[in-house]
Amino acid sequence: MSSQARLVVIMDPIEAIKPAKDSTLAILLAAQARGCQLFYAEQKHLWLRDGVAWGRLAPLKVFDDLGTWFARGAAQAAKLGDYDVILMRKDPPFDMEYIYTTYLLDRALEQGALVCNHPQGLRDMNEKVYTAWFPQCCAPTLITRDMRDMGEFLLEHGNAVCKPLDGMGGRSIFVLEQADKNRNVVFETLTDSGTRYAMMQRYLPQIVTGGDCRIILVDGEPVPFALQRIPAADDNRGNLAAGARAESRPLNDRERWLCAQIGPKLRDAGMLFVGLDVIGEYITEINVTSPTGIRELNKRHAVDIGAMLMDAVLKIRSAA
């Protein structure tokens, strides 16, 4: 692939990101360092006309500067399939508008662009439900909208985590004990009184000391360090957005085994950049939309995960 590869990033408004922590910015800095020409778009800038995927794309330059982290030029209409790489980094919510966008990206893929991550994978791999494809890697898990089944699961395991299938950042996650008198209210809230699916997982106490660990997979291979997100003393959630603190360490043998179970299938599906969430010995989520954690691991271990991703992306594009 020429050093003048043209890369389109689809993301939330770049002016609103937190540059010190933003993983998309880290990826863009790595792409720019490799000579890629960057172009910027948001979801609202994309459309289809007569089967052709278009975008209103703005030339973009990025800077590792907390005061001025980007410069954006005038946007022009262009066919997405004419570009080398499209990096889909739109954050959830994973709603119908997101799904519609993946249809459009399917057309861009067919018309010549490499889309990362693959649009079909973005649609098919719900970050909670997709763990069901790897039951050997997971703690006991229930996905249901039957509140009686939820009560029986809680009775069986004593403590359980309950969460919606479409949440992010620790929102609407509950940890319940069997004696909790709020359990029925939680079940009603998460299932909208039995009309929506929700997830329950056996509570894993290792989160208290070991944290909710984020492992990054690049083209199916793990970055050799885990980002540990340790909950605050007054919270159960291992999400940095919910106040957890960040630590890190090398991967252990169990985590490498988990990655070996999951990584090849993700790679074969075109999911080049994925975040696995691990508590203790088990996978709890498989994040495919816009995984984060790059900045924290880069700083702690002198790695460049954005560079790893871009090297993989450009190698695949060159071989196409």
GROMACS .gro file of C-alpha atoms in nm:
model
  320
    1MET     CA    1   0.000   0.000   0.000
    2SER     CA    2   0.130   0.343  -0.095
    3SER     CA    3   0.224   0.577   0.185
    4GLN     CA    4  -0.044   0.803   0.037
    5ALA     CA    5  -0.330   0.572   0.134
    6ARG     CA    6  -0.651   0.765   0.183
    7LEU     CA    7  -0.835   0.691   0.508
    8VAL     CA    8  -1.184   0.806   0.601
    9VAL     CA    9  -1.276   0.813   0.969
   10ILE     CA   10  -1.643   0.809   1.070
   11MET     CA   11  -1.674   0.925   1.429
   12ASP     CA   12  -1.860   1.144   1.672
   13PRO     CA   13  -1.778   1.518   1.658
   14ILE     CA   14  -1.401   1.544   1.688
   15GLU     CA   15  -1.420   1.878   1.867
   16ALA     CA   16  -1.599   1.708   2.160
   17ILE     CA   17  -1.351   1.426   2.228
   18LYS     CA   18  -1.109   1.414   2.522
   19PRO     CA   19  -0.776   1.410   2.336
   20ALA     CA   20  -0.572   1.276   2.628
   21LYS     CA   21  -0.784   0.959   2.639
   22ASP     CA   22  -0.939   0.921   2.297
   23SER     CA   23  -0.848   0.599   2.116
   24THR     CA   24  -0.969   0.718   1.777
   25LEU     CA   25  -0.728   1.011   1.793
   26ALA     CA   26  -0.445   0.771   1.877
   27ILE     CA   27  -0.530   0.561   1.570
   28LEU     CA   28  -0.547   0.869   1.347
   29LEU     CA   29  -0.209   0.991   1.474
   30ALA     CA   30  -0.059   0.654   1.383
   31ALA     CA   31  -0.220   0.660   1.038
   32GLN     CA   32  -0.095   1.011   0.972
   33ALA     CA   33   0.256   0.913   1.085
   34ARG     CA   34   0.248   0.643   0.816
   35GLY     CA   35   0.173   0.897   0.547
   36CYS     CA   36  -0.201   0.837   0.519
   37GLN     CA   37  -0.420   1.121   0.399
   38LEU     CA   38  -0.704   1.158   0.648
   39PHE     CA   39  -1.065   1.252   0.579
   40TYR     CA   40  -1.334   1.314   0.838
   41ALA     CA   41  -1.708   1.245   0.841
   42GLU     CA   42  -1.987   1.195   1.089
   43GLN     CA   43  -2.282   0.962   1.044
   44LYS     CA   44  -2.499   1.248   0.920
   45HIS     CA   45  -2.255   1.315   0.633
   46LEU     CA   46  -2.315   0.978   0.460
   47TRP     CA   47  -2.577   0.878   0.204
   48LEU     CA   48  -2.667   0.636  -0.076
   49ARG     CA   49  -2.762   0.738  -0.426
   50ASP     CA   50  -2.863   0.473  -0.680
   51GLY     CA   51  -2.674   0.209  -0.483
   52VAL     CA   52  -2.354   0.413  -0.451
   53ALA     CA   53  -2.219   0.509  -0.108
   54TRP     CA   54  -2.127   0.877  -0.075
   55GLY     CA   55  -1.988   1.096   0.198
   56ARG     CA   56  -1.932   1.465   0.255
   57LEU     CA   57  -1.566   1.432   0.354
   58ALA     CA   58  -1.339   1.694   0.509
   59PRO     CA   59  -0.957   1.675   0.485
   60LEU     CA   60  -0.820   1.625   0.836
   61LYS     CA   61  -0.490   1.672   1.015
   62VAL     CA   62  -0.441   1.560   1.375
   63PHE     CA   63  -0.197   1.669   1.646
   64ASP     CA   64  -0.088   1.518   1.976
   65ASP     CA   65  -0.171   1.844   2.149
   66LEU     CA   66  -0.428   1.884   2.426
   67GLY     CA   67  -0.506   2.237   2.313
   68THR     CA   68  -0.530   2.189   1.936
   69TRP     CA   69  -0.574   1.827   1.832
   70PHE     CA   70  -0.717   1.868   1.481
   71ALA     CA   71  -0.747   2.091   1.178
   72ARG     CA   72  -1.032   2.027   0.936
   73GLY     CA   73  -1.067   2.151   0.581
   74ALA     CA   74  -1.370   2.215   0.363
   75ALA     CA   75  -1.585   1.909   0.302
   76GLN     CA   76  -1.659   1.782  -0.046
   77ALA     CA   77  -1.888   1.507  -0.174
   78ALA     CA   78  -1.704   1.190  -0.274
   79LYS     CA   79  -1.773   0.822  -0.338
   80LEU     CA   80  -1.667   0.620  -0.035
   81GLY     CA   81  -1.562   0.323  -0.243
   82ASP     CA   82  -1.287   0.532  -0.404
   83TYR     CA   83  -1.100   0.552  -0.071
   84ASP     CA   84  -0.855   0.292   0.058
   85VAL     CA   85  -0.974   0.252   0.418
   86ILE     CA   86  -1.287   0.349   0.610
   87LEU     CA   87  -1.246   0.344   0.986
   88MET     CA   88  -1.586   0.312   1.155
   89ARG     CA   89  -1.545   0.464   1.504
   90LYS     CA   90  -1.894   0.589   1.579
   91ASP     CA   91  -1.972   0.528   1.947
   92PRO     CA   92  -2.293   0.355   2.056
   93PRO     CA   93  -2.589   0.377   2.098
   94PHE     CA   94  -2.628   0.078   1.872
   95ASP     CA   95  -2.964   0.177   1.732
   96MET     CA   96  -3.140   0.149   1.397
   97GLU     CA   97  -2.949   0.451   1.267
   98TYR     CA   98  -2.625   0.266   1.340
   99ILE     CA   99  -2.755  -0.041   1.156
  100TYR     CA  100  -2.859   0.170   0.858
  101THR     CA  101  -2.506   0.311   0.849
  102THR     CA  102  -2.361  -0.040   0.831
  103TYR     CA  103  -2.576  -0.107   0.523
  104LEU     CA  104  -2.424   0.197   0.360
  105LEU     CA  105  -2.075   0.080   0.460
  106ASP     CA  106  -2.152  -0.259   0.302
  107ARG     CA  107  -2.195  -0.077  -0.026
  108ALA     CA  108  -1.868   0.112   0.023
  109LEU     CA  109  -1.695  -0.221   0.091
  110GLU     CA  110  -1.834  -0.374  -0.229
  111GLN     CA  111  -1.730  -0.062  -0.418
  112GLY     CA  112  -1.363  -0.085  -0.323
  113ALA     CA  113  -1.289   0.037   0.030
  114LEU     CA  114  -1.160  -0.171   0.320
  115VAL     CA  115  -1.398  -0.109   0.612
  116CYS     CA  116  -1.271  -0.158   0.967
  117ASN     CA  117  -1.453  -0.314   1.143
  118HIS     CA  118  -1.648  -0.517   0.887
  119PRO     CA  119  -2.008  -0.386   0.860
  120GLN     CA  120  -2.168  -0.729   0.890
  121GLY     CA  121  -1.971  -0.800   1.206
  122LEU     CA  122  -2.081  -0.468   1.353
  123ARG     CA  123  -2.442  -0.573   1.293
  124ASP     CA  124  -2.415  -0.936   1.400
  125MET     CA  125  -2.188  -0.919   1.704
  126ASN     CA  126  -2.384  -0.758   1.983
  127GLU     CA  127  -2.125  -0.685   2.247
  128LYS     CA  128  -2.312  -0.872   2.519
  129VAL     CA  129  -2.491  -1.145   2.325
  130TYR     CA  130  -2.193  -1.247   2.111
  131THR     CA  131  -2.028  -1.398   2.418
  132ALA     CA  132  -2.278  -1.684   2.371
  133TRP     CA  133  -2.070  -1.805   2.076
  134PHE     CA  134  -1.790  -1.884   2.324
  135PRO     CA  135  -1.963  -2.048   2.624
  136GLN     CA  136  -1.638  -2.218   2.725
  137CYS     CA  137  -1.497  -1.870   2.793
  138CYS     CA  138  -1.787  -1.734   3.001
  139ALA     CA  139  -1.929  -1.755   3.350
  140PRO     CA  140  -2.293  -1.873   3.376
  141THR     CA  141  -2.500  -1.631   3.169
  142LEU     CA  142  -2.871  -1.582   3.104
  143ILE     CA  143  -3.028  -1.369   2.831
  144THR     CA  144  -3.403  -1.343   2.872
  145ARG     CA  145  -3.696  -1.112   2.915
  146ASP     CA  146  -3.876  -1.348   3.154
  147MET     CA  147  -3.853  -1.198   3.503
  148ARG     CA  148  -3.929  -1.532   3.668
  149ASP     CA  149  -3.625  -1.684   3.494
  150MET     CA  150  -3.416  -1.392   3.617
  151GLY     CA  151  -3.529  -1.454   3.973
  152GLU     CA  152  -3.441  -1.823   3.947
  153PHE     CA  153  -3.096  -1.739   3.808
  154LEU     CA  154  -3.033  -1.506   4.101
  155LEU     CA  155  -3.149  -1.775   4.344
  156GLU     CA  156  -2.915  -2.028   4.181
  157HIS     CA  157  -2.605  -1.808   4.199
  158GLY     CA  158  -2.673  -1.585   4.498
  159ASN     CA  159  -2.513  -1.277   4.340
  160ALA     CA  160  -2.556  -1.166   3.981
  161VAL     CA  161  -2.484  -0.877   3.747
  162CYS     CA  162  -2.784  -0.752   3.546
  163LYS     CA  163  -2.750  -0.523   3.245
  164PRO     CA  164  -2.922  -0.416   2.924
  165LEU     CA  165  -2.801  -0.548   2.589
  166ASP     CA  166  -2.751  -0.203   2.439
  167GLY     CA  167  -2.569  -0.013   2.715
  168MET     CA  168  -2.216   0.127   2.734
  169GLY     CA  169  -1.990   0.297   2.984
  170GLY     CA  170  -2.138   0.115   3.282
  171ARG     CA  171  -2.487   0.257   3.237
  172SER     CA  172  -2.777   0.066   3.394
  173ILE     CA  173  -2.559  -0.213   3.535
  174PHE     CA  174  -2.689  -0.361   3.860
  175VAL     CA  175  -2.528  -0.604   4.104
  176LEU     CA  176  -2.792  -0.795   4.298
  177GLU     CA  177  -2.791  -1.025   4.598
  178GLN     CA  178  -3.069  -1.276   4.650
  179ALA     CA  179  -3.203  -1.085   4.951
  180ASP     CA  180  -3.213  -0.751   4.767
  181LYS     CA  181  -3.570  -0.623   4.786
  182ASN     CA  182  -3.511  -0.413   4.474
  183ARG     CA  183  -3.452  -0.717   4.254
  184ASN     CA  184  -3.801  -0.720   4.101
  185VAL     CA  185  -3.780  -0.349   4.028
  186VAL     CA  186  -3.445  -0.406   3.854
  187PHE     CA  187  -3.591  -0.692   3.648
  188GLU     CA  188  -3.892  -0.481   3.552
  189THR     CA  189  -3.673  -0.184   3.460
  190LEU     CA  190  -3.422  -0.375   3.248
  191THR     CA  191  -3.685  -0.581   3.064
  192ASP     CA  192  -3.943  -0.301   3.045
  193SER     CA  193  -4.181  -0.531   3.232
  194GLY     CA  194  -4.094  -0.836   3.025
  195THR     CA  195  -4.090  -0.679   2.677
  196ARG     CA  196  -3.711  -0.641   2.625
  197TYR     CA  197  -3.421  -0.883   2.656
  198ALA     CA  198  -3.161  -0.830   2.927
  199MET     CA  199  -2.850  -1.015   3.043
  200MET     CA  200  -2.761  -1.171   3.376
  201GLN     CA  201  -2.418  -1.307   3.463
  202ARG     CA  202  -2.292  -1.473   3.777
  203TYR     CA  203  -2.117  -1.208   3.984
  204LEU     CA  204  -1.739  -1.245   3.970
  205PRO     CA  205  -1.579  -1.112   4.291
  206GLN     CA  206  -1.238  -1.088   4.123
  207ILE     CA  207  -1.347  -0.750   3.991
  208VAL     CA  208  -1.278  -0.597   4.334
  209THR     CA  209  -0.903  -0.667   4.332
  210GLY     CA  210  -0.824  -0.752   3.970
  211GLY     CA  211  -1.066  -0.520   3.800
  212ASP     CA  212  -1.259  -0.546   3.476
  213CYS     CA  213  -0.971  -0.604   3.234
  214ARG     CA  214  -0.972  -0.472   2.878
  215ILE     CA  215  -0.769  -0.679   2.631
  216ILE     CA  216  -0.718  -0.538   2.283
  217LEU     CA  217  -0.713  -0.770   1.981
  218VAL     CA  218  -0.555  -0.642   1.660
  219ASP     CA  219  -0.636  -0.865   1.363
  220GLY     CA  220  -0.708  -1.149   1.603
  221GLU     CA  221  -0.386  -1.118   1.806
  222PRO     CA  222  -0.377  -0.974   2.159
  223VAL     CA  223  -0.179  -0.674   2.267
  224PRO     CA  224   0.038  -0.830   2.543
  225PHE     CA  225  -0.095  -0.607   2.823
  226ALA     CA  226  -0.433  -0.583   2.995
  227LEU     CA  227  -0.584  -0.256   3.111
  228GLN     CA  228  -0.726  -0.316   3.459
  229ARG     CA  229  -1.023  -0.097   3.550
  230ILE     CA  230  -1.063  -0.116   3.928
  231PRO     CA  231  -1.403  -0.004   4.061
  232ALA     CA  232  -1.421   0.281   4.310
  233ALA     CA  233  -1.476   0.174   4.670
  234ASP     CA  234  -1.841   0.286   4.656
  235ASP     CA  235  -1.923   0.135   4.314
  236ASN     CA  236  -1.942  -0.206   4.148
  237ARG     CA  237  -1.866  -0.093   3.792
  238GLY     CA  238  -1.527  -0.138   3.630
  239ASN     CA  239  -1.575   0.141   3.377
  240LEU     CA  240  -1.342   0.438   3.359
  241ALA     CA  241  -1.642   0.654   3.265
  242ALA     CA  242  -1.804   0.547   3.593
  243GLY     CA  243  -1.506   0.642   3.810
  244ALA     CA  244  -1.293   0.325   3.803
  245ARG     CA  245  -0.916   0.373   3.824
  246ALA     CA  246  -0.679   0.240   3.561
  247GLU     CA  247  -0.394  -0.001   3.622
  248SER     CA  248  -0.229  -0.249   3.386
  249ARG     CA  249  -0.023  -0.567   3.370
  250PRO     CA  250   0.098  -0.833   3.124
  251LEU     CA  251  -0.155  -1.089   3.007
  252ASN     CA  252  -0.165  -1.414   3.202
  253ASP     CA  253  -0.192  -1.767   3.059
  254ARG     CA  254  -0.570  -1.785   3.102
  255GLU     CA  255  -0.620  -1.456   2.915
  256ARG     CA  256  -0.398  -1.577   2.631
  257TRP     CA  257  -0.611  -1.892   2.612
  258LEU     CA  258  -0.928  -1.682   2.596
  259CYS     CA  259  -0.778  -1.475   2.313
  260ALA     CA  260  -0.681  -1.792   2.125
  261GLN     CA  261  -1.041  -1.913   2.151
  262ILE     CA  262  -1.196  -1.591   2.025
  263GLY     CA  263  -0.935  -1.409   1.816
  264PRO     CA  264  -0.927  -1.630   1.505
  265LYS     CA  265  -1.304  -1.615   1.455
  266LEU     CA  266  -1.301  -1.238   1.488
  267ARG     CA  267  -1.011  -1.208   1.244
  268ASP     CA  268  -1.185  -1.429   0.989
  269ALA     CA  269  -1.494  -1.208   1.016
  270GLY     CA  270  -1.294  -0.893   0.937
  271MET     CA  271  -1.307  -0.758   1.292
  272LEU     CA  272  -0.962  -0.602   1.304
  273PHE     CA  273  -0.991  -0.405   1.627
  274VAL     CA  274  -1.179  -0.558   1.920
  275GLY     CA  275  -1.181  -0.512   2.297
  276LEU     CA  276  -1.240  -0.814   2.519
  277ASP     CA  277  -1.364  -0.749   2.873
  278VAL     CA  278  -1.240  -1.008   3.121
  279ILE     CA  279  -1.313  -1.049   3.492
  280GLY     CA  280  -1.114  -1.318   3.666
  281GLU     CA  281  -1.106  -1.613   3.425
  282TYR     CA  282  -1.406  -1.520   3.212
  283ILE     CA  283  -1.506  -1.305   2.917
  284THR     CA  284  -1.796  -1.073   2.998
  285GLU     CA  285  -1.823  -0.867   2.677
  286ILE     CA  286  -1.677  -0.856   2.325
  287ASN     CA  287  -1.658  -0.492   2.216
  288VAL     CA  288  -1.656  -0.442   1.839
  289THR     CA  289  -1.801  -0.095   1.780
  290SER     CA  290  -1.541   0.152   1.911
  291PRO     CA  291  -1.312  -0.016   2.167
  292THR     CA  292  -1.106   0.212   2.389
  293GLY     CA  293  -0.803   0.177   2.615
  294ILE     CA  294  -0.526   0.258   2.367
  295ARG     CA  295  -0.399   0.572   2.536
  296GLU     CA  296  -0.370   0.420   2.882
  297LEU     CA  297  -0.180   0.112   2.761
  298ASN     CA  298   0.045   0.316   2.532
  299LYS     CA  299   0.153   0.538   2.821
  300ARG     CA  300   0.215   0.255   3.065
  301HIS     CA  301   0.400   0.012   2.840
  302ALA     CA  302   0.567   0.218   2.565
  303VAL     CA  303   0.358   0.046   2.297
  304ASP     CA  304   0.175   0.204   2.004
  305ILE     CA  305  -0.150   0.016   1.955
  306GLY     CA  306  -0.271   0.258   1.691
  307ALA     CA  307   0.041   0.176   1.491
  308MET     CA  308  -0.024  -0.198   1.533
  309LEU     CA  309  -0.374  -0.151   1.394
  310MET     CA  310  -0.264   0.065   1.103
  311ASP     CA  311   0.014  -0.178   1.010
  312ALA     CA  312  -0.243  -0.459   0.999
  313VAL     CA  313  -0.497  -0.251   0.805
  314LEU     CA  314  -0.247  -0.133   0.543
  315LYS     CA  315  -0.105  -0.485   0.501
  316ILE     CA  316  -0.452  -0.627   0.438
  317ARG     CA  317  -0.535  -0.344   0.199
  318SER     CA  318  -0.211  -0.398   0.007
  319ALA     CA  319  -0.288  -0.765  -0.035
  320ALA     CA  320  -0.642  -0.705  -0.160
   0.00000   0.00000   0.00000
